[in-house]
Short mmCIF file of C-alpha atoms in Angstrom, two decimals:
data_model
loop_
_atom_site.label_atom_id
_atom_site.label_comp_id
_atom_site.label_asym_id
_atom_site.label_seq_id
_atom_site.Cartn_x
_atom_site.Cartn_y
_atom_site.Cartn_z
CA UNK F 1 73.93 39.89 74.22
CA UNK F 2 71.71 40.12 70.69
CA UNK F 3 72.66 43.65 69.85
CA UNK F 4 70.08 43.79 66.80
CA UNK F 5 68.43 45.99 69.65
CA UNK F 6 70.98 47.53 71.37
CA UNK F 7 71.01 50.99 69.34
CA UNK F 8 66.79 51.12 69.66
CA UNK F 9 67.03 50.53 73.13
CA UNK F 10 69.88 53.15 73.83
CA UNK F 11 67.89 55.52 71.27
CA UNK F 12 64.60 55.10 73.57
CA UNK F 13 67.08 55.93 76.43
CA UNK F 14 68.72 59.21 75.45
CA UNK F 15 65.10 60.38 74.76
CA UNK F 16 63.43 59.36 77.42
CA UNK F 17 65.70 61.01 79.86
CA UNK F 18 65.78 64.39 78.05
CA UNK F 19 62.71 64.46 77.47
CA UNK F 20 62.15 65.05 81.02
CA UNK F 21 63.29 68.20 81.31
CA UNK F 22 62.63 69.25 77.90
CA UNK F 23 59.30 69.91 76.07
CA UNK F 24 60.98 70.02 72.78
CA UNK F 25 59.44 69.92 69.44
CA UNK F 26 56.26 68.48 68.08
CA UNK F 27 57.40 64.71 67.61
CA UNK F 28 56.06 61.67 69.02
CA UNK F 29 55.80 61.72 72.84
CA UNK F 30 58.15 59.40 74.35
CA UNK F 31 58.61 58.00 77.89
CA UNK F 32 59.24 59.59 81.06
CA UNK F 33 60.76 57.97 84.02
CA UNK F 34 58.73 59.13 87.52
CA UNK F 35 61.48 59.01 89.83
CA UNK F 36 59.11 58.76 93.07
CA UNK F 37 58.25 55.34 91.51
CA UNK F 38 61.51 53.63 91.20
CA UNK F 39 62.11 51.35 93.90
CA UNK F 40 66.21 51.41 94.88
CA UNK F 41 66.00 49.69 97.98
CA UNK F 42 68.50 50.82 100.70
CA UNK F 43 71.04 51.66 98.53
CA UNK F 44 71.77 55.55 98.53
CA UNK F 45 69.61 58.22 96.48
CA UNK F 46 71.17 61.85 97.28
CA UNK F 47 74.58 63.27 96.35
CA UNK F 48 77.13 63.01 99.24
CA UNK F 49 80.22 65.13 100.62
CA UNK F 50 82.82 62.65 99.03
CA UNK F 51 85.29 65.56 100.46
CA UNK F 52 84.61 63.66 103.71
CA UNK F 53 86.46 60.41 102.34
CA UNK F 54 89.96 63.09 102.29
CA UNK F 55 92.77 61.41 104.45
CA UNK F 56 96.72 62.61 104.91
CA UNK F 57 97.40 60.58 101.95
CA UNK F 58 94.75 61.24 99.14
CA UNK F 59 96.73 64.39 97.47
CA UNK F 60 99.38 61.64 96.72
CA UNK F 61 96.64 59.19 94.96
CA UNK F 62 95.14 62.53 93.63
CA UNK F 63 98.68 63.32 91.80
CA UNK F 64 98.69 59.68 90.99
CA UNK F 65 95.38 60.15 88.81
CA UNK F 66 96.78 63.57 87.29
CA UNK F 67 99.94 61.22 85.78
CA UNK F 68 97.44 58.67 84.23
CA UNK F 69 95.77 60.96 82.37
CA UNK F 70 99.29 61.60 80.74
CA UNK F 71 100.02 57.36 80.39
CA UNK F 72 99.89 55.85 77.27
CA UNK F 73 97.70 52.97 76.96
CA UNK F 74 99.33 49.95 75.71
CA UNK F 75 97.84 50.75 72.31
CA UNK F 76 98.93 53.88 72.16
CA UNK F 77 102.27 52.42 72.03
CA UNK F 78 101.64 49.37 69.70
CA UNK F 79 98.61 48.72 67.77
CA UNK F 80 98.19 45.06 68.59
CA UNK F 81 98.70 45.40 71.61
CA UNK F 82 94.63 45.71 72.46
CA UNK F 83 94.01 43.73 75.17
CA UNK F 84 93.38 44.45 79.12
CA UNK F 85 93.37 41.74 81.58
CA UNK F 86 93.84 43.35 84.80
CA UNK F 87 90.93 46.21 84.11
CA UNK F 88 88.10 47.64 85.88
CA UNK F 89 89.15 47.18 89.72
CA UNK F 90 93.11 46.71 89.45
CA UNK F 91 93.96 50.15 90.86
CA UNK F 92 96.70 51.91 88.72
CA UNK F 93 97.46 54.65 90.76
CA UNK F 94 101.29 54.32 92.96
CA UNK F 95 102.48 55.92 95.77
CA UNK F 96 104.19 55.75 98.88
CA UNK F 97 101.77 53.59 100.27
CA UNK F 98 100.89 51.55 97.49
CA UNK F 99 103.84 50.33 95.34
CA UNK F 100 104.08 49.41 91.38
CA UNK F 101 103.38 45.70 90.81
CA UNK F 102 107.26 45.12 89.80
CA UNK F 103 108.13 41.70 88.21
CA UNK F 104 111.52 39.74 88.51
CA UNK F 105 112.01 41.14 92.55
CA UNK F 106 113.01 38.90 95.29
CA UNK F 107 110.04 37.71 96.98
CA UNK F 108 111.46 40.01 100.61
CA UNK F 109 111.52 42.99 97.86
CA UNK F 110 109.90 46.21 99.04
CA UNK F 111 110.02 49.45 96.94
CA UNK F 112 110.29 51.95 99.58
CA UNK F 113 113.62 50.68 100.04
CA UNK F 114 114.86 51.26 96.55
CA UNK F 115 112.62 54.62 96.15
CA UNK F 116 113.73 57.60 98.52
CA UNK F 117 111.80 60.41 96.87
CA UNK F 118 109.04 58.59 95.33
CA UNK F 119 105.96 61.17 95.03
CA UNK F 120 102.82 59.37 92.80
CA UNK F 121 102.86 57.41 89.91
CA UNK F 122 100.46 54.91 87.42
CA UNK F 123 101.49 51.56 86.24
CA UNK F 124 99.54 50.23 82.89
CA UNK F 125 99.62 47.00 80.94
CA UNK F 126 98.33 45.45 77.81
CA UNK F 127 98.80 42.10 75.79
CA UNK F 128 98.46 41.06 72.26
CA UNK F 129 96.06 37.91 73.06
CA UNK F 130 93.11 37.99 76.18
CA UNK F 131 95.01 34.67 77.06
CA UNK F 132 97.74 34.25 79.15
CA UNK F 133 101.23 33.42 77.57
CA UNK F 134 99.90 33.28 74.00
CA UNK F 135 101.98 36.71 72.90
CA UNK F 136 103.80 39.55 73.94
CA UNK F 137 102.67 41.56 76.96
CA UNK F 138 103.62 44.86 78.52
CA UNK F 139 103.75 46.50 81.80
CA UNK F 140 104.38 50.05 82.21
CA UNK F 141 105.70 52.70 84.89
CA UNK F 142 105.25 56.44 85.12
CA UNK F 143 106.57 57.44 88.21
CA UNK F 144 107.35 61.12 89.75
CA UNK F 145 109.94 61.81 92.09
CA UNK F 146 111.30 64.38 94.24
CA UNK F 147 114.75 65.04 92.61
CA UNK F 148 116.23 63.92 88.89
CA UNK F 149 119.37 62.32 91.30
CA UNK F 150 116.37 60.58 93.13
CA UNK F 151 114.92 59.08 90.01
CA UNK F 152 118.12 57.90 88.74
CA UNK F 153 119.27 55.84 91.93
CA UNK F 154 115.41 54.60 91.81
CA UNK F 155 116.63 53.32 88.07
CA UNK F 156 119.83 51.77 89.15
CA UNK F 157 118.37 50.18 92.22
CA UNK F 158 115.60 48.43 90.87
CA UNK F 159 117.51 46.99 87.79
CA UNK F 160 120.27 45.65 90.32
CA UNK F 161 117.47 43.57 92.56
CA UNK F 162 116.32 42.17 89.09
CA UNK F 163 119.18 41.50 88.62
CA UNK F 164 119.53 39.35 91.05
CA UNK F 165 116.64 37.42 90.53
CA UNK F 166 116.95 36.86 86.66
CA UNK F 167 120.62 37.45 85.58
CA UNK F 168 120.55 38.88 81.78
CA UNK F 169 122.72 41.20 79.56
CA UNK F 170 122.02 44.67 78.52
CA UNK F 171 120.24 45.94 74.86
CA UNK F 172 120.72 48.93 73.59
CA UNK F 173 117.35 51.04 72.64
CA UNK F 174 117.66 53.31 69.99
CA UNK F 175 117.28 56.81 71.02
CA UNK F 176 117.87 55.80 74.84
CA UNK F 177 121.21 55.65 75.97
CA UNK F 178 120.48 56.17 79.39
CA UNK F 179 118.69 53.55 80.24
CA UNK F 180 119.01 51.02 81.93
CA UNK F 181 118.15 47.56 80.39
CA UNK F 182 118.21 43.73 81.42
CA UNK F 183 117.39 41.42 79.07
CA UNK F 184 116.26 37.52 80.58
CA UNK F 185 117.19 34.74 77.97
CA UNK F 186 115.42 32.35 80.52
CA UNK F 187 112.31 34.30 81.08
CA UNK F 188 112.28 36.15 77.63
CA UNK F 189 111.68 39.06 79.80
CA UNK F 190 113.37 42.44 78.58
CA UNK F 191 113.17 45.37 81.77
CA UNK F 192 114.47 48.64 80.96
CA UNK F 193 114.36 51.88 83.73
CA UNK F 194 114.69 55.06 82.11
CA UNK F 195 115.48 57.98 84.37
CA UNK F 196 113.80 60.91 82.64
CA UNK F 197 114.02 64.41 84.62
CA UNK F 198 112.17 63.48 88.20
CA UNK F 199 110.00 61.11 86.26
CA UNK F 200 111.37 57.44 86.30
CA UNK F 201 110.00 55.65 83.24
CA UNK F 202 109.71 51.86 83.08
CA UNK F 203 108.84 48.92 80.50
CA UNK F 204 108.49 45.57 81.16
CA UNK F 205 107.95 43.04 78.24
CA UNK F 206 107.54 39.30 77.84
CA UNK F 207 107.12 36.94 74.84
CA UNK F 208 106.70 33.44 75.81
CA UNK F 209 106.30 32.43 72.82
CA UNK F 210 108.45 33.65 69.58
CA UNK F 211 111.12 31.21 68.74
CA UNK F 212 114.23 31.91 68.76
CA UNK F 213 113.84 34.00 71.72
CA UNK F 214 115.19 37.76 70.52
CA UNK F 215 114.85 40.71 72.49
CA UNK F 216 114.77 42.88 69.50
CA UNK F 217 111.19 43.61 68.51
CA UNK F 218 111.26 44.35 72.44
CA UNK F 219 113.49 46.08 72.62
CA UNK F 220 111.73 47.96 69.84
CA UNK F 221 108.29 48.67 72.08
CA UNK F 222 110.32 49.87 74.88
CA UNK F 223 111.51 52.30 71.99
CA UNK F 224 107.73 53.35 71.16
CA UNK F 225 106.91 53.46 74.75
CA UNK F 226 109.36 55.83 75.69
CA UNK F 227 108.61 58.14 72.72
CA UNK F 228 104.72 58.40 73.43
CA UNK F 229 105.04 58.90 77.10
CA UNK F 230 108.00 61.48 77.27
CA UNK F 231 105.30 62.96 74.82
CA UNK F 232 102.59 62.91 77.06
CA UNK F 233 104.68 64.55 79.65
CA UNK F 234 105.00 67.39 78.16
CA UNK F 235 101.47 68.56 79.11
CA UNK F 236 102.33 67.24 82.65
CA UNK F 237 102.55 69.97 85.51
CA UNK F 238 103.77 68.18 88.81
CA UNK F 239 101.43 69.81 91.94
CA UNK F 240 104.26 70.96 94.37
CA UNK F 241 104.31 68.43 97.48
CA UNK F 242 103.01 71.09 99.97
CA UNK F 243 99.96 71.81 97.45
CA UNK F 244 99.43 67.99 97.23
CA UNK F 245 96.39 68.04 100.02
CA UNK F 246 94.81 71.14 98.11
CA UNK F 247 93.96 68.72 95.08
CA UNK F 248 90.06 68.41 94.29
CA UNK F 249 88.54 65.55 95.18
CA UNK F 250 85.88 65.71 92.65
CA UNK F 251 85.22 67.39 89.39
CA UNK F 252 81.57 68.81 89.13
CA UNK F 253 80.25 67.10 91.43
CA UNK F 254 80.35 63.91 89.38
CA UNK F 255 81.72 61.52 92.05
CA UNK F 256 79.30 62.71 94.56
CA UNK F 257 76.22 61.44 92.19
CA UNK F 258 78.11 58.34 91.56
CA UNK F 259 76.97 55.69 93.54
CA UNK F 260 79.34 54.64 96.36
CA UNK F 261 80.83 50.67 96.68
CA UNK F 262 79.06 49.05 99.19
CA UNK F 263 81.21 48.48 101.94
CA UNK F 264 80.63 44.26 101.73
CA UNK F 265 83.08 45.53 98.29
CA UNK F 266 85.63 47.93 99.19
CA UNK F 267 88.93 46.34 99.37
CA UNK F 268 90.94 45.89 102.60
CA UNK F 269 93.93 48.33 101.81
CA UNK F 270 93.13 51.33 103.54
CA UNK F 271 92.75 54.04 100.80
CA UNK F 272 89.51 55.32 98.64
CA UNK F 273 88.60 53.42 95.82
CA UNK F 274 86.42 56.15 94.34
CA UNK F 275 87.97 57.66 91.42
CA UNK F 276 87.18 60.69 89.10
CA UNK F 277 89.76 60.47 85.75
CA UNK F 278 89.72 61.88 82.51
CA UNK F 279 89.14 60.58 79.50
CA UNK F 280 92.90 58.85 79.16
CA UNK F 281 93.26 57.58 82.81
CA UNK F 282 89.98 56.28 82.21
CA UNK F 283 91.22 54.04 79.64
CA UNK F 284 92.82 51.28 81.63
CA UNK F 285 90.13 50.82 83.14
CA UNK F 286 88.60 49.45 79.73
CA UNK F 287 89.07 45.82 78.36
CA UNK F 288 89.34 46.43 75.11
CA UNK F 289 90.87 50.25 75.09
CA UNK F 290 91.49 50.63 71.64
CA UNK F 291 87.62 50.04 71.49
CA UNK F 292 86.71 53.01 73.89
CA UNK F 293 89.41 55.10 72.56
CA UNK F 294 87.42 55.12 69.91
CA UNK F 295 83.88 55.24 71.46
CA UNK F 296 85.32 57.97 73.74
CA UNK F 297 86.11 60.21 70.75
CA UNK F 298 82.75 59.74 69.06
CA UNK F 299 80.66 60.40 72.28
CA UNK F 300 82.95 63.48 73.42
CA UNK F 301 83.86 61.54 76.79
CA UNK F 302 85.85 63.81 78.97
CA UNK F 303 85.38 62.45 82.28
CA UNK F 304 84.27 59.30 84.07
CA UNK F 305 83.66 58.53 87.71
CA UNK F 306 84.14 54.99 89.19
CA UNK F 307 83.17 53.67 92.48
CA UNK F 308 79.91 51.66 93.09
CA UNK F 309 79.04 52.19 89.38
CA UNK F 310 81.16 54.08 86.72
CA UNK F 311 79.62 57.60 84.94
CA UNK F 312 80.03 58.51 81.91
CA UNK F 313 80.15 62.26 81.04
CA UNK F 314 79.57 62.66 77.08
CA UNK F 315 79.48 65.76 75.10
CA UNK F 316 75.54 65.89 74.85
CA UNK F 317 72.43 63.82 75.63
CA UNK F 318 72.31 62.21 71.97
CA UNK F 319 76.18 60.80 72.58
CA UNK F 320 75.04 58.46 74.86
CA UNK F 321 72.80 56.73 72.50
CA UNK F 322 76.36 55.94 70.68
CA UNK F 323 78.18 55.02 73.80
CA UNK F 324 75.65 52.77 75.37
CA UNK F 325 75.56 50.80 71.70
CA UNK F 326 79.57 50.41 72.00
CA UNK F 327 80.13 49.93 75.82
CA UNK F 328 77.40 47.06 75.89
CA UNK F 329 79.49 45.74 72.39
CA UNK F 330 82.34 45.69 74.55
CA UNK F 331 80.77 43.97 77.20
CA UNK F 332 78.90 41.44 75.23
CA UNK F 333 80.60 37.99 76.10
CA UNK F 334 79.10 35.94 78.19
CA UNK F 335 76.06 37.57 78.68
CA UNK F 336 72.46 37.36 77.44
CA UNK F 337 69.44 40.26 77.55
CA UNK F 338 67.30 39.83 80.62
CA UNK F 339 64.83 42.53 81.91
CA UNK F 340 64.84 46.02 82.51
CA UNK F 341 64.19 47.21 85.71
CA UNK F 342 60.36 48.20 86.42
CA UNK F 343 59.26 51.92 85.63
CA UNK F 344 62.66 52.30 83.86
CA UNK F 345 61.40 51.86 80.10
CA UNK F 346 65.02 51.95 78.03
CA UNK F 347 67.37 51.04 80.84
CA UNK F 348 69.25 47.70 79.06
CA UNK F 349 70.20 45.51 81.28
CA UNK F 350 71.93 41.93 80.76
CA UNK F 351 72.56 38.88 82.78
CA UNK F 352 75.28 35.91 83.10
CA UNK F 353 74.11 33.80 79.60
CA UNK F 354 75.94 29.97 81.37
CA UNK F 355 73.27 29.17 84.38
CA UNK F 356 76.85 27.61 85.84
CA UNK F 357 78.44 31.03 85.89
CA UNK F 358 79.89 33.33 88.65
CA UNK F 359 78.57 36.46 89.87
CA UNK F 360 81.97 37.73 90.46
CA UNK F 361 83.39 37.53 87.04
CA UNK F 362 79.87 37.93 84.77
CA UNK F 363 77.80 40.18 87.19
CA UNK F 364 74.49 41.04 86.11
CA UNK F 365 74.34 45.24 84.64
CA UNK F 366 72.49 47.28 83.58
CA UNK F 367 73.29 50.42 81.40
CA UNK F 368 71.62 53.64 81.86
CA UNK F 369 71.55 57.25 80.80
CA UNK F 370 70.54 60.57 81.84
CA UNK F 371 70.88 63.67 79.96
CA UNK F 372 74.81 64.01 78.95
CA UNK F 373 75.67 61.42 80.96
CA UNK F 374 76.04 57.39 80.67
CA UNK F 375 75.96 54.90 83.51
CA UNK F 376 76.94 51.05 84.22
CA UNK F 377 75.59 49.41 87.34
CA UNK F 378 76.79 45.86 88.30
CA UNK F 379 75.07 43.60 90.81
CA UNK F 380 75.02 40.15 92.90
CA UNK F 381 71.76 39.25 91.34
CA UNK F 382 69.24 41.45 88.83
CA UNK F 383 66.95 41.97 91.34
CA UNK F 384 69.98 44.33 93.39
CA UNK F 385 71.29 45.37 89.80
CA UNK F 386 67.95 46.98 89.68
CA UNK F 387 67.95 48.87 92.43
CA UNK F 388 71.01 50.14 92.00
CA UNK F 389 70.47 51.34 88.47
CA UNK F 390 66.61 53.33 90.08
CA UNK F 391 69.33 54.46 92.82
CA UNK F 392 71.98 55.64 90.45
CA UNK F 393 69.40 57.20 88.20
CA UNK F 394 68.10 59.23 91.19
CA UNK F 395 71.09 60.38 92.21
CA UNK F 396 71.88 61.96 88.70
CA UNK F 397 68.72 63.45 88.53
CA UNK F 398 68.96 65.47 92.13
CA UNK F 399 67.78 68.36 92.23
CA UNK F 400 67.84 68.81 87.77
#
């Protein structure tokens, strides 16, 4: 992407979409968008009951999204640790149903076993370079359950089958005595369970590649990560487990003018993949979240919705002018500018800039705004990117 243009283009955006519903002062006129013009082919156009996508288990995923927004990214914990591999559709959220992503587990190792109790949780992860085994990396766990006694079993449990798998030796982290550590010479991998209340706090960290191998500036992080998130926690207030079902779908109605994965998309595991999160859960879902921490703070982002696209909710219409600039900075590798979609003057939209490239890891998008609110669209090709950007559009404007 050449981004000599970027803040014109997003500039043109933010006032072409108030200016719809706003006669404003005597300036220039600028563009208007005619909405009966846009063509968004068969994808939807109207706001929809997403209460209808409720099952017996969504309060648990529901609680699961409440704890993220109290997770530390990885850069909350350390500052260089600022990169996100598994972003964007790597679901986070742990429950019953859908277990943490544990490492050094035998390969017959399943977490229900290990976890009587377990309500909801959120897993996170960060490294210190984008590729693999170049630095230290970090996995996370924040993980409610029913009892404090449950929690700490969970803790003893989970190191023992680790145990198992990669023998180590216990190191002490200052501040910490209870926990529970195991540190792998042969791995270099340092796991540490901290039973904390009913939450059961985890770290796992790796460092392939300092020499000699020392688990002490590990041991260190695990230090930093327990500190921020028992932090966090404090503005935590569990949902009792009979009020679990009563949890809101949606907030404002934002997920119902988000517009839904197409079912060719949604993934095979049974539960919703569309999402409304706050500011911080929203974070891992970034690649570079020390990036949109920052973007998020400047454009007054306080909620996003993700499912076929992902909505932005900013503090006013002239935030998203700053937002669009940074998320399509953030988003700039391998791409190149390619055309906006027709009767859509200041939507920016991008495509895959190697002719050799794959859809499924540089899909073509499109950014968009309307009023207080910022949207990314993704497609197969530009000519469905399109459509869905006229659809999404339309379905923010309903009935404003």
């Amino acid at each position: 992407m050449r981004f000599g243009r970027t803040l014109c283009i997003a500039l043109i955006t933010a006032t072409t979409l108030t200016a719809c519903g706003d006669s404003g002062d005597d300036g220039p006129a600028t563009p208007t968008i005619d909405i009966a013009a846009l063509d968004s082919g068969n994808f939807p156009t109207e706001p929809r009951d997403v209460e209808a996508t409720r099952r017996d288990d969504s309060g648990y995923f529901l609680e699961a999204m409440r704890i993220g927004a109290v997770t530390p990214v990885a850069v909350d914990i350390d500052p260089r640790l600022t990169y996100q591999r598994r972003y964007s559709r790597y679901d986070r959220r742990n429950t019953p149903t859908s277990a943490p992503t544990l490492f050094s587990v035998p390969e017959e190792f399943e977490f229900g076993q290990f976890a009587e109790g377990f309500i909801a949780g959120w897993e996170a992860n960060g490294e210190r370079r984008s590729t693999p085994l170049l630095g230290k990396e970090i996995q996370t766990y924040n993980l409610r359950f029913g009892t404090a006694a449950q929690a700490e079993t969970a803790a003893r449990g989970l190191a023992d089958e680790q145990q198992k798998v990669y023998p180590g030796v216990p190191v002490p982290i200052d501040g910490f005595p209870g926990a529970v550590t195991r540190w792998s010479h042969e791995k270099r991998y340092l796991d540490v369970w901290l039973p904390h209340g009913e939450m059961l706090l985890g770290v796992h960290l790796q460092d392939p590649v300092t020499e000699p191998a020392d688990p002490t500036a590990l041991a260190e992080i695990a230090k930093n990560a327990f500190t921020k998130q028992i932090e966090m926690l404090k503005s935590y207030e569990p949902t009792p487990v009979d009020q679990l079902a009563s949890l809101p779908v949606d907030i404002d109605g934002m997920l119902s003018r988000t517009l839904p994965t197409a079912e060719r998309d949604r993934p095979g595991h049974g539960h919703s993949t569309e999402v409304i999160a706050t500011d911080q859960a929203a974070l891992h879902s970034e690649k570079s979240p020390a990036l949109a921490k920052g973007a998020f703070a400047d454009a007054g982002v306080d909620l996003v919705a993700s499912d076929g696209a992902r909505v932005y909710r900013t503090r006013d219409a002239a935030s998203t002018v700053r937002l669009i600039a940074a998320l399509t900075a953030m988003r700039a590798d391998g791409y190149k500018e390619a055309d906006s979609p027709r009767d859509m003057p200041g939507v920016e939209c991008f495509d895959m800039s190697d002719p050799k490239g794959s859809w499924t890891t540089t899909p073509p998008t499109c950014f968009l705004a309307y009023d207080r609110y910022v949207a990314i669209v993704q497609g197969i090709n530009l000519q469905e990117v399109h459509q869905k950007a006229a659809a999404q559009y339309k379905l923010l404007a309903h009935d404003r």
